[in-house]
Tab-separated table of C-alpha atoms in Angstrom:
chain	number	residue	atom	x	y	z
A	221	MET	CA	-25.876	175.914	132.220
A	222	ASP	CA	-24.269	178.981	133.761
A	223	VAL	CA	-21.031	180.714	132.876
A	224	LYS	CA	-18.907	178.903	135.482
A	225	GLU	CA	-20.102	175.553	134.277
A	226	ILE	CA	-19.324	176.362	130.661
A	227	ILE	CA	-15.831	177.476	131.611
A	228	ALA	CA	-15.270	174.309	133.661
A	229	LYS	CA	-16.779	171.825	131.247
A	230	GLY	CA	-16.466	173.526	127.864
A	231	ASP	CA	-13.742	173.428	125.294
A	232	LEU	CA	-11.224	176.194	125.173
A	233	VAL	CA	-11.981	177.892	121.851
A	234	TYR	CA	-9.655	180.838	122.003
A	235	GLU	CA	-6.821	181.925	124.237
A	236	LYS	CA	-3.861	184.290	123.909
A	237	THR	CA	-1.136	182.772	121.821
A	238	LYS	CA	2.217	181.855	123.532
A	239	VAL	CA	4.085	183.882	120.936
A	240	LEU	CA	2.702	187.105	122.483
A	241	THR	CA	4.447	188.100	125.709
A	242	ASP	CA	2.581	188.831	128.930
A	243	LYS	CA	3.712	192.415	128.895
A	244	GLU	CA	0.867	194.900	128.640
A	245	MET	CA	0.946	196.796	125.366
A	246	HIS	CA	1.569	200.519	125.687
A	247	TYR	CA	-0.745	201.301	122.784
A	248	CYS	CA	-3.859	203.444	123.282
A	249	PRO	CA	-7.145	201.588	123.848
A	250	GLY	CA	-8.429	200.218	120.572
A	251	CYS	CA	-5.157	200.704	118.624
A	252	THR	CA	-4.922	198.475	115.520
A	253	HIS	CA	-1.268	197.717	116.321
A	254	GLY	CA	-2.425	195.283	119.032
A	255	THR	CA	-4.625	193.403	116.638
A	256	VAL	CA	-1.962	193.196	113.954
A	257	HIS	CA	0.657	192.029	116.510
A	258	LYS	CA	-1.707	189.315	117.541
A	259	ALA	CA	-2.393	188.310	113.921
A	260	ILE	CA	1.382	188.035	113.316
A	261	ALA	CA	1.867	186.065	116.527
A	262	GLU	CA	-0.913	183.650	115.652
A	263	VAL	CA	0.421	183.077	112.154
A	264	ILE	CA	3.911	182.393	113.540
A	265	GLU	CA	2.441	179.941	116.035
A	266	GLU	CA	0.316	178.216	113.398
A	267	MET	CA	3.290	177.876	111.045
A	268	GLY	CA	5.586	176.769	113.909
A	269	ILE	CA	8.303	179.228	112.936
A	270	GLN	CA	8.818	181.012	116.241
A	271	GLU	CA	12.518	180.047	116.390
A	272	LYS	CA	13.133	180.978	112.765
A	273	THR	CA	11.473	184.387	112.545
A	274	ILE	CA	13.234	187.751	112.760
A	275	GLY	CA	11.177	190.879	112.882
A	276	ILE	CA	12.468	194.375	112.114
A	277	SER	CA	10.602	196.994	114.215
A	278	PRO	CA	10.393	200.539	112.940
A	279	VAL	CA	10.350	203.993	114.496
A	280	GLY	CA	6.905	205.058	115.590
A	281	CYS	CA	4.402	203.718	118.108
A	282	SER	CA	5.344	200.163	117.162
A	283	VAL	CA	9.015	200.702	118.002
A	284	PHE	CA	8.481	198.508	121.070
A	285	ALA	CA	7.054	195.653	118.994
A	286	TYR	CA	10.028	193.616	120.221
A	287	GLU	CA	8.627	193.745	123.707
A	288	TYR	CA	5.383	192.023	122.662
A	289	LEU	CA	6.331	189.107	120.427
A	290	HIS	CA	8.519	186.233	121.590
A	291	ILE	CA	10.700	186.145	118.490
A	292	ASP	CA	14.040	187.655	117.493
A	293	TRP	CA	13.950	191.307	116.669
A	294	GLN	CA	16.050	194.123	115.309
A	295	GLN	CA	15.098	197.737	115.583
A	296	ALA	CA	15.919	199.910	112.589
A	297	ALA	CA	16.499	203.648	112.312
A	298	HIS	CA	13.738	205.792	110.861
A	299	GLY	CA	12.465	204.128	107.692
A	300	ARG	CA	15.456	201.853	107.321
A	301	ALA	CA	13.704	198.607	108.257
A	302	PRO	CA	13.750	197.206	104.610
A	303	ALA	CA	17.515	197.820	104.416
A	304	LEU	CA	18.117	196.035	107.703
A	305	ALA	CA	15.750	193.251	106.643
A	306	THR	CA	17.721	192.893	103.388
A	307	ALA	CA	20.935	192.429	105.311
A	308	THR	CA	19.339	189.989	107.775
A	309	LYS	CA	17.739	187.877	105.085
A	310	ARG	CA	20.880	187.740	102.950
A	311	LEU	CA	23.034	186.737	105.901
A	312	MET	CA	20.520	184.214	107.241
A	313	PRO	CA	18.475	182.957	104.300
A	314	GLU	CA	16.991	180.190	106.433
A	315	LYS	CA	15.098	182.714	108.613
A	316	TYR	CA	11.687	184.248	107.982
A	317	VAL	CA	12.347	187.968	107.975
A	318	PHE	CA	9.619	190.581	108.116
A	319	THR	CA	9.468	194.341	108.575
A	320	TYR	CA	6.709	196.092	110.463
A	321	GLN	CA	6.362	199.719	109.532
A	322	GLY	CA	3.910	202.573	109.859
A	323	ASP	CA	2.979	205.004	107.141
A	324	GLY	CA	5.250	207.771	108.340
A	325	ASP	CA	8.110	205.279	108.448
A	326	ILE	CA	7.615	203.449	105.166
A	327	ALA	CA	5.840	206.015	102.984
A	328	SER	CA	7.743	209.133	103.943
A	329	ILE	CA	11.110	208.704	105.711
A	330	GLY	CA	11.830	205.240	104.293
A	331	CYS	CA	10.169	205.542	100.917
A	332	ALA	CA	13.456	205.005	99.050
A	333	GLU	CA	14.444	201.934	101.173
A	334	ALA	CA	10.986	200.398	100.735
A	335	ILE	CA	10.865	200.884	96.953
A	336	HIS	CA	14.441	199.704	96.355
A	337	ALA	CA	13.980	196.628	98.605
A	338	CYS	CA	10.877	195.765	96.627
A	339	ASN	CA	12.618	196.477	93.353
A	340	ARG	CA	15.472	194.198	94.266
A	341	GLY	CA	12.940	191.558	95.118
A	342	GLU	CA	14.286	190.796	98.561
A	343	ASN	CA	12.718	187.652	99.998
A	344	ILE	CA	11.086	189.397	102.922
A	345	LEU	CA	7.584	190.194	104.119
A	346	MET	CA	6.836	193.888	104.551
A	347	ILE	CA	3.897	194.804	106.727
A	348	PHE	CA	2.705	198.364	106.253
A	349	ILE	CA	0.376	199.863	108.868
A	350	ASN	CA	-1.456	202.745	107.297
A	351	ASN	CA	-3.465	205.035	109.560
A	352	GLY	CA	-3.059	208.248	107.538
A	353	ILE	CA	-1.155	210.231	110.124
A	354	TYR	CA	2.033	210.216	112.209
A	355	GLY	CA	0.497	208.623	115.292
A	356	MET	CA	3.324	208.693	117.835
A	357	THR	CA	4.390	212.291	117.415
A	358	GLY	CA	0.928	213.754	117.771
A	359	GLY	CA	-1.075	213.183	114.645
A	360	GLN	CA	0.759	215.259	112.055
A	361	MET	CA	0.025	214.949	108.343
A	362	ALA	CA	1.630	211.998	106.521
A	363	PRO	CA	1.962	211.269	102.812
A	364	THR	CA	-1.019	208.904	103.215
A	365	THR	CA	-3.283	211.529	104.854
A	366	LEU	CA	-6.581	211.732	102.933
A	367	ASP	CA	-7.525	214.847	100.973
A	368	GLY	CA	-9.358	217.212	103.252
A	369	MET	CA	-8.396	215.322	106.414
A	370	LYS	CA	-7.686	217.475	109.420
A	371	THR	CA	-4.481	216.775	111.282
A	372	ALA	CA	-2.212	218.608	113.679
A	373	THR	CA	-0.263	220.154	110.812
A	374	SER	CA	-3.196	220.614	108.463
A	375	PRO	CA	-5.831	222.051	110.816
A	376	THR	CA	-8.104	223.198	108.019
A	377	GLY	CA	-7.745	219.969	106.066
A	378	ARG	CA	-5.178	218.696	103.582
A	379	THR	CA	-5.384	220.299	100.158
A	380	VAL	CA	-4.021	219.121	96.835
A	381	GLU	CA	-2.723	222.624	95.964
A	382	GLN	CA	-0.571	222.827	99.050
A	383	ASN	CA	0.205	219.249	99.988
A	384	GLY	CA	-0.226	217.225	96.862
A	385	TYR	CA	-2.156	213.986	96.485
A	386	THR	CA	-2.557	211.152	98.911
A	387	LEU	CA	0.256	208.632	98.346
A	388	ASP	CA	-0.913	205.134	97.548
A	389	LEU	CA	2.377	203.288	98.205
A	390	THR	CA	0.890	199.812	97.830
A	391	LYS	CA	-0.415	200.553	94.348
A	392	MET	CA	2.907	202.093	93.487
A	393	ILE	CA	4.849	199.049	94.529
A	394	ALA	CA	2.571	196.454	92.937
A	395	PRO	CA	3.882	196.823	89.286
A	396	LEU	CA	7.523	196.271	90.355
A	397	PRO	CA	8.774	192.897	88.974
A	398	GLY	CA	10.546	192.083	92.266
A	399	VAL	CA	7.306	191.968	94.131
A	400	CYS	CA	5.358	188.723	94.169
A	401	TYR	CA	2.474	189.409	96.497
A	402	VAL	CA	0.689	192.657	97.325
A	403	ALA	CA	-2.460	192.803	99.400
A	404	ARG	CA	-4.381	195.340	101.379
A	405	HIS	CA	-6.361	194.405	104.450
A	406	SER	CA	-7.813	195.810	107.610
A	407	ALA	CA	-8.073	194.585	111.154
A	408	ASP	CA	-11.230	196.295	112.393
A	409	THR	CA	-13.400	193.161	112.741
A	410	ALA	CA	-12.757	189.493	113.477
A	411	ALA	CA	-13.538	188.581	109.867
A	412	ALA	CA	-11.042	191.166	108.587
A	413	THR	CA	-8.426	189.950	111.017
A	414	ARG	CA	-8.844	186.361	109.781
A	415	LYS	CA	-8.332	187.520	106.183
A	416	LEU	CA	-5.260	189.469	107.252
A	417	LYS	CA	-3.861	186.338	108.889
A	418	ARG	CA	-4.206	184.433	105.625
A	419	ALA	CA	-2.364	187.246	103.784
A	420	LEU	CA	0.443	187.278	106.375
A	421	LYS	CA	0.739	183.482	106.138
A	422	LYS	CA	1.078	183.721	102.378
A	423	GLY	CA	3.698	186.427	102.779
A	424	PHE	CA	5.805	184.334	105.180
A	425	GLU	CA	5.480	181.316	102.855
A	426	ASN	CA	6.585	183.368	99.841
A	427	SER	CA	9.666	184.606	101.673
A	428	MET	CA	10.905	181.006	101.822
A	429	LYS	CA	10.102	180.242	98.186
A	430	ASN	CA	12.514	182.859	96.786
A	431	LYS	CA	9.694	184.451	94.838
A	432	GLY	CA	10.417	188.029	95.780
A	433	THR	CA	9.071	190.584	98.204
A	434	SER	CA	5.608	190.235	99.774
A	435	PHE	CA	3.876	193.432	100.785
A	436	VAL	CA	0.822	193.486	103.026
A	437	GLU	CA	-0.778	196.835	103.855
A	438	VAL	CA	-3.110	197.073	106.859
A	439	ILE	CA	-5.536	199.998	106.881
A	440	SER	CA	-5.601	200.993	110.567
A	441	THR	CA	-6.995	203.533	112.940
A	442	CYS	CA	-5.312	205.987	115.214
A	443	ASN	CA	-8.163	206.938	117.424
A	444	SER	CA	-6.092	209.212	119.635
A	445	GLY	CA	-4.615	211.007	116.613
A	446	TRP	CA	-7.964	211.231	114.895
A	447	LYS	CA	-9.555	212.345	118.179
A	448	MET	CA	-12.333	209.794	118.099
A	449	SER	CA	-13.459	206.872	120.227
A	450	PRO	CA	-12.105	203.512	119.066
A	451	VAL	CA	-15.416	202.287	117.638
A	452	ALA	CA	-16.087	205.671	115.927
A	453	ALA	CA	-12.552	205.566	114.466
A	454	ASN	CA	-13.273	202.157	112.961
A	455	GLU	CA	-16.459	203.472	111.398
A	456	TRP	CA	-14.652	206.556	110.087
A	457	MET	CA	-12.012	204.310	108.604
A	458	ARG	CA	-14.651	202.154	106.837
A	459	GLU	CA	-16.407	205.237	105.468
A	460	ASN	CA	-13.486	207.382	104.425
A	461	MET	CA	-10.322	205.275	104.044
A	462	PHE	CA	-11.732	202.170	102.303
A	463	PRO	CA	-12.923	204.123	99.219
A	464	VAL	CA	-9.452	205.678	98.813
A	465	PHE	CA	-7.546	202.520	99.770
A	466	PRO	CA	-9.791	199.622	98.534
A	467	LEU	CA	-9.126	196.303	100.225
A	468	GLY	CA	-8.126	193.129	98.432
A	469	THR	CA	-5.328	191.304	96.761
A	470	ILE	CA	-3.636	193.590	94.255
A	471	LYS	CA	-0.961	191.190	92.995
A	472	ASP	CA	-0.433	187.473	93.490
A	473	GLU	CA	2.138	185.644	91.329
B	297	MET	CA	-30.952	171.717	117.326
B	298	ALA	CA	-29.597	172.655	120.678
B	299	LYS	CA	-27.942	176.052	120.787
B	300	VAL	CA	-24.205	176.249	121.222
B	301	LYS	CA	-23.332	177.763	124.605
B	302	GLY	CA	-20.307	179.934	125.068
B	303	ALA	CA	-18.634	182.007	127.735
B	304	VAL	CA	-15.876	184.527	127.720
B	305	VAL	CA	-13.405	185.494	130.406
B	306	VAL	CA	-12.065	189.045	130.292
B	307	ASP	CA	-8.761	189.828	131.983
B	308	ILE	CA	-10.221	192.789	133.832
B	309	GLU	CA	-6.965	194.434	134.769
B	310	LYS	CA	-5.553	194.309	131.282
B	311	CYS	CA	-8.736	195.503	129.519
B	312	LYS	CA	-8.488	199.041	128.249
B	313	GLY	CA	-12.209	199.485	127.646
B	314	CYS	CA	-11.955	200.307	123.954
B	315	GLY	CA	-15.261	198.669	123.220
B	316	ILE	CA	-14.225	197.007	119.953
B	317	CYS	CA	-15.305	193.562	121.317
B	318	ILE	CA	-18.733	195.002	122.192
B	319	ASP	CA	-19.061	196.420	118.661
B	320	ASP	CA	-17.966	193.158	117.070
B	321	CYS	CA	-20.166	190.805	119.175
B	322	PRO	CA	-22.912	189.410	116.912
B	323	THR	CA	-25.275	188.549	119.797
B	324	ASP	CA	-24.888	191.713	121.930
B	325	THR	CA	-23.601	189.657	124.856
B	326	LEU	CA	-20.937	192.125	125.933
B	327	ALA	CA	-21.216	195.572	127.475
B	328	PHE	CA	-19.168	198.027	129.493
B	329	GLU	CA	-19.107	197.356	133.213
B	330	ARG	CA	-20.188	200.308	135.397
B	331	ALA	CA	-17.213	199.752	137.654
B	332	VAL	CA	-13.688	200.567	136.570
B	333	ASN	CA	-10.466	198.539	136.706
B	334	GLY	CA	-7.135	199.587	138.228
B	335	LYS	CA	-6.393	201.729	135.193
B	336	GLY	CA	-9.709	203.553	135.372
B	337	TYR	CA	-11.257	201.942	132.310
B	338	HIS	CA	-14.784	200.601	132.093
B	339	TYR	CA	-13.889	197.010	131.202
B	340	ALA	CA	-16.032	194.708	129.088
B	341	TYR	CA	-18.177	192.047	130.744
B	342	MET	CA	-20.894	189.556	129.797
B	343	LYS	CA	-24.086	191.508	130.219
B	344	ALA	CA	-26.238	188.713	128.808
B	345	PRO	CA	-24.284	185.459	129.325
B	346	GLU	CA	-27.174	183.371	127.971
B	347	LEU	CA	-26.717	184.909	124.515
B	348	CYS	CA	-23.045	183.975	124.092
B	349	ILE	CA	-22.396	181.424	121.383
B	350	GLY	CA	-18.606	181.258	121.850
B	351	CYS	CA	-17.836	182.489	118.328
B	352	SER	CA	-14.609	184.191	119.582
B	353	ASN	CA	-15.137	187.274	117.421
B	354	CYS	CA	-14.551	189.416	120.465
B	355	ALA	CA	-11.281	187.697	121.301
B	356	ILE	CA	-9.968	187.966	117.758
B	357	SER	CA	-10.765	191.632	117.383
B	358	CYS	CA	-9.518	192.535	120.908
B	359	PRO	CA	-6.355	194.642	120.387
B	360	ASP	CA	-4.903	193.649	123.727
B	361	THR	CA	-5.874	189.934	123.578
B	362	VAL	CA	-7.489	189.975	127.053
B	363	ILE	CA	-10.361	187.641	126.164
B	364	THR	CA	-10.428	183.847	126.536
B	365	VAL	CA	-13.366	181.942	125.039
B	366	TYR	CA	-14.970	178.700	126.053
B	367	ARG	CA	-17.695	176.781	124.320
B	368	VAL	CA	-19.889	173.741	125.053
B	369	LYS	CA	-20.982	171.741	122.021
B	370	PRO	CA	-24.695	170.827	121.778
B	371	GLU	CA	-24.170	167.060	121.636
B	372	ARG	CA	-22.169	167.238	124.794
B	373	LYS	CA	-25.019	169.079	126.429
B	374	LYS	CA	-27.518	166.328	125.504
B	375	THR	CA	-25.477	163.631	127.195
B	376	SER	CA	-25.116	165.541	130.429
């Protein structure tokens, strides 16, 4: 049985979800943003909530997230996505509201907004893409940059003396009483992406149960910023980032 | 037990040649094509189509969702 025959006779096992637009993503080859966008789109399709979902896109590479998912979007100023999501959810409690933010956006510029939205227990899902650097602006050091990691603004490696410790925002947010679900995942392999989808689904469900904020961190790569090939970046992430940011569910109430 | 047969279709023009599908393929079916697409990337193709089991790992891990997966179930193969 050759390939053409399998395609003609076989069952369609996997195709691009209709929630993703046909527009080509502007992300670099191998960027985790694409995989996470797809995971979100597939969860939205599986739950049948395309008409009821509002996403808040951040500032950073994923600022154009609204171009790639066929749902309603708002674009927030630097780091202010949780504030905008708060307003959106309070005005339209029947909608599924989520924010999509990178580490520069949520852990640095928007740290206050993120922590206070979580502390208030807003019924939103916050998705935090952590690649350890500011990807869009050229790979500068972020609060989540690992100790000793070389970036554009720490060419000899980050040091604790000069730059302080790596910020673990997810761990910081987990003890807050307003937060009902905190998990950390990755999207480097198909298995990891499937786990991420389950976490996102749980987050969306929680946002309708008035349980509080759900927070899902995705450990990602920025192969252009890290100056590696996409596959090497994934391996580097597994070796260096997973020990500092261990994967798993941190809080589930 | 008859082996499950699968096949993938790569949207050549949209593929950015990142190679994550090739890394994630459990049967080493995929590889980089020598030729390049309109963007200048070496796109992924089925180097060994007979090995494909249609697990859709490549499609799920593809950041640009350019892969479509088909599969033929073994029992269907027996009847044909």
